Amino acid sequence: MPERQSDPKRLPNETPRPPGELEELERVWAYPPGWRKISEINNSLVGVIYIGAAFLFFLLAGVLALIMRVQLSHGDNRFIGQDFYNQIFTVHGTTMMFLFAVPVMEALSVILLPQMLAARDLPFPRLSAFAVWAYVIGGLVFFSTIFYGLAPSGGWFMYPPLTLTKFSPGDNADFWLLGIGFIEISAIAGAIEIIVGLLRTRPPGMTLDKMPIFGWSMLVFAAMIVFAFPAVILATMMLEIERSFGWPFFNAAQSGDPLLWQHLFWFFGHPEVYIIFLPAAGLVSMIVPTMAQRPLVGYRLIVVALIATGFFSFGLWVHHMFSTGIPALSLGFFSAASMAVAVPSGIQVFSWIATIAAARDRFRITTPSLFILGFLFIFAVGGLTGVMVAVVPFDLQAHDSYFIVAHFHYVLVGGMVFPLFATFYYWDPMISRNRLSERLGRYVFWLMFIGFNVAFFPMHISGLLGMPRRVWTYPSAMGWDTLNMTSTIGAFILALGVLVFVVDIFVRFRRDWETQRRQTNPWNAGTLEWLPSDLYSMRSVPIVTSRYPLWDQPNLAEDVAAGAYYLPNAATGRRETIVTSPIDARPEYLLEMPGPGWAHMFSAVFTAAFFLLLTVKAVAIALVCGAVAIFATLVWCWQLDPPPRGRVEIGGGISLPTYMSGPSSHAWWAMIVLILVAGSLYIAFVFSYLYLWTVSPGVWPLAGSSPLPDLRWAASGASLMLLSILAYGMADRALPKPGSISLSAALLMIAGALCLIAGVGIEGYAQWRSGLRPGENSYGAMVYLDIVLTGQLVATVTLMTGFALARLVTGKLDAQRRVSFESAALLAYYTAAQGLLGFLLIYGFPRMLG
Ligand code: HEM
Ligand SMILES: [Cu+2]
């Protein structure tokens, strides 16, 4: 329910705060003592662990890069063997992309967003903590495969047929498929947190067009993850199923198509590049105005550019496949689109330059500024070579050569590593009192900048001279020795720069960030993260009236620290944050948040164990671990959805409810985002089904031909799906008054779940009866994949329904306190809809052909 319009005139509140209030806030948000601190979920701790882990992976993958550079330093080198080299470049690329670049941005948002939004924390702190632990454990195990010779060696994009069992026997490829699939789940959990956090926990007054640009870039980032990652999750599922059970999706000999992998992979992989770049651009848009001491030029234009880049980057994936023999018309389209996407990036670059040029006084040359200038230079070069390879005839020459290696490192290192280092230097005063050294920082910058260019510029030339990528050695007679030696020297100069940085961190980064987060604003920045803060984030939540509140609202810092704004206390005596409306940020309710706990940790550990044991085919123990993980998750969720506590005052004459269900609640929003993920996955499935039909129409049944079951099966399955919608809808109405239990609600919920189970079961039975087998051809594989996809949703819904039933029986679910039911029901509706669509496709499409 929207609240009474706040009356900003009554804030800041001049009257002194009651004694003991601050102490209570500190007590509520204190970390658990001693080693139990790892059960903490507050973003100030989890964020630091997260970023530390991501940076560790950067260093580890960097060491692998150095080993490769040593091996390539001169021709005919025998420093390491070929197979090991293959594993190293695969793990280097995979680690950099999946374990460093994406997680480090999510880590930054966990640290920075609550501060920028003056929220106490993001809405799902346990989910963040879960995502972090899952990622740390899964990532470390994945990386360690390199020490046992078990690492995948098919390249970071794992193309079949090379990665099919026939050419990649052994478990190496499975480590990639299950490990990365698992880490993608963690990335999606992070994305849900970011979307709901940005849309629902902004401070009062911070309308969407006052949101810091980093917030916008993370919103686009997270939305892109929601639509891009499912494609690769589906692809990894399919490849793993093909490797384990022989369902032929990619094997051309059995009517599959290896190019399908490339389509799915690059439908994710190209946006991935922007998923990495956009947050970095957002960071730059935060730092540049501070260094120029004036607002960003063209805020609205940049927002449009971010959204446009996000949107159009989905239409470019085929430019990674120019040399695979696709139709000329597609070549033209994707080539033009690839050039067009340079435009929004160009807009941003011009905005930054304009802001720098318009600086009040002079643009301050600090270490962060140096990294930003370095970024502008390197990224511009990478953009130019990008436009070059968008030209198809040129790409046909440069494809798979070191020219490409040079291009994408210019984009990735220039586009994200340099901004990241700017970020470290810029924001570290917010976290640590002992700041990183500005003086050493300049050495770090120059070493990295010179080292980078010395390492990667020559690769353009070696590539044009014909040196292919992914070769472990080359004959000296090719004349590439000098260029490669130069690259190797450059790589070590770059590494030296990183080393100086790491040493500086160790020297200065004492443990003091736990208690001494109260900071001044050393750069005189304008955004909220520079307000004085502590473990509870800001003492009180300000009313925001402009994009740079610290510049435009004098005394804001003092007033916020004195508790003169909203929520100066722990109003419910627990951890809580204000939830506001998505567009104009009006306070709507007070969200009570969970505190430290262990269940999410167990869940992360055992989920990781499940996936990894599955990889080494220890199926029985894997299943046990999976069951433990589910149990831990249920325990974790049991503590959510606390009972309503009536309304509480948050200051400024506003009182808010402490409970919310339905479309206004954060839980509802999270569920909708999750459904979008499931929907994207299903769209990728429908695409694959139609794609394989265009490749092998011969194995698709025609109307009346035998493998297509009778329409009556589809009709009964579809009716069951519809019935389940009805049952959940009726259960919704039948939820009892608080304090009582309703048998009819319970029965309706059970009926709803049973209908879903029966609906999928019938489809499986009908297909099996008709004689179709999944291993037969790509058609059979797709039909059974449909059942698997809907089946796993049905399993989830069933579990959630059981959970809701348990809460109903124990009096924790009623017509008011109903979030656990709503989540199950929402997913049930979606599942039924997907099931219906499945029947339409599987039964309708072949008949339409006939
Ligand atoms: C920091 C210094 C870095 C150095 C010296 C370096 C060096 C290399 C080298 C030598 C290769 C192998 C080329 C080949 O054999 O074909 C490579 C591949 C690759 N690098 Fe880097 N790299 C660095 C940073 C990064 C970063 C920051 C990222 C991403 C964010 C990245 C992503 C990749 C990818 C995706 C591949 C392709 C792997 C494959 O072919 O499957 N690299 N890099
Ligand atoms: Cu691309």
Short mmCIF file of C-alpha atoms in Angstrom, two decimals, residues 48-60 95 99-105 107 135-136:
data_model
loop_
_atom_site.label_atom_id
_atom_site.label_comp_id
_atom_site.label_asym_id
_atom_site.label_seq_id
_atom_site.Cartn_x
_atom_site.Cartn_y
_atom_site.Cartn_z
CA VAL A 48 34.87 -7.98 0.91
CA ILE A 49 35.15 -11.76 0.87
CA TYR A 50 33.51 -11.75 -2.53
CA ILE A 51 35.87 -9.22 -4.02
CA GLY A 52 38.88 -10.86 -2.41
CA ALA A 53 37.95 -14.19 -3.97
CA ALA A 54 37.38 -12.64 -7.39
CA PHE A 55 40.71 -10.91 -7.24
CA LEU A 56 42.40 -14.13 -6.21
CA PHE A 57 41.04 -15.76 -9.34
CA PHE A 58 42.39 -12.86 -11.38
CA LEU A 59 45.83 -13.49 -9.93
CA LEU A 60 45.64 -17.24 -10.44
CA THR A 95 38.56 -18.35 -15.01
CA LEU A 99 35.33 -16.59 -12.05
CA PHE A 100 36.77 -13.12 -12.26
CA ALA A 101 35.10 -10.66 -14.58
CA VAL A 102 31.43 -11.29 -13.82
CA PRO A 103 31.79 -12.08 -10.10
CA VAL A 104 34.01 -9.09 -9.44
CA MET A 105 31.27 -6.81 -10.71
CA ALA A 107 31.06 -8.22 -5.65
CA TYR A 135 31.13 -19.42 -6.01
CA VAL A 136 34.19 -19.56 -3.77
#
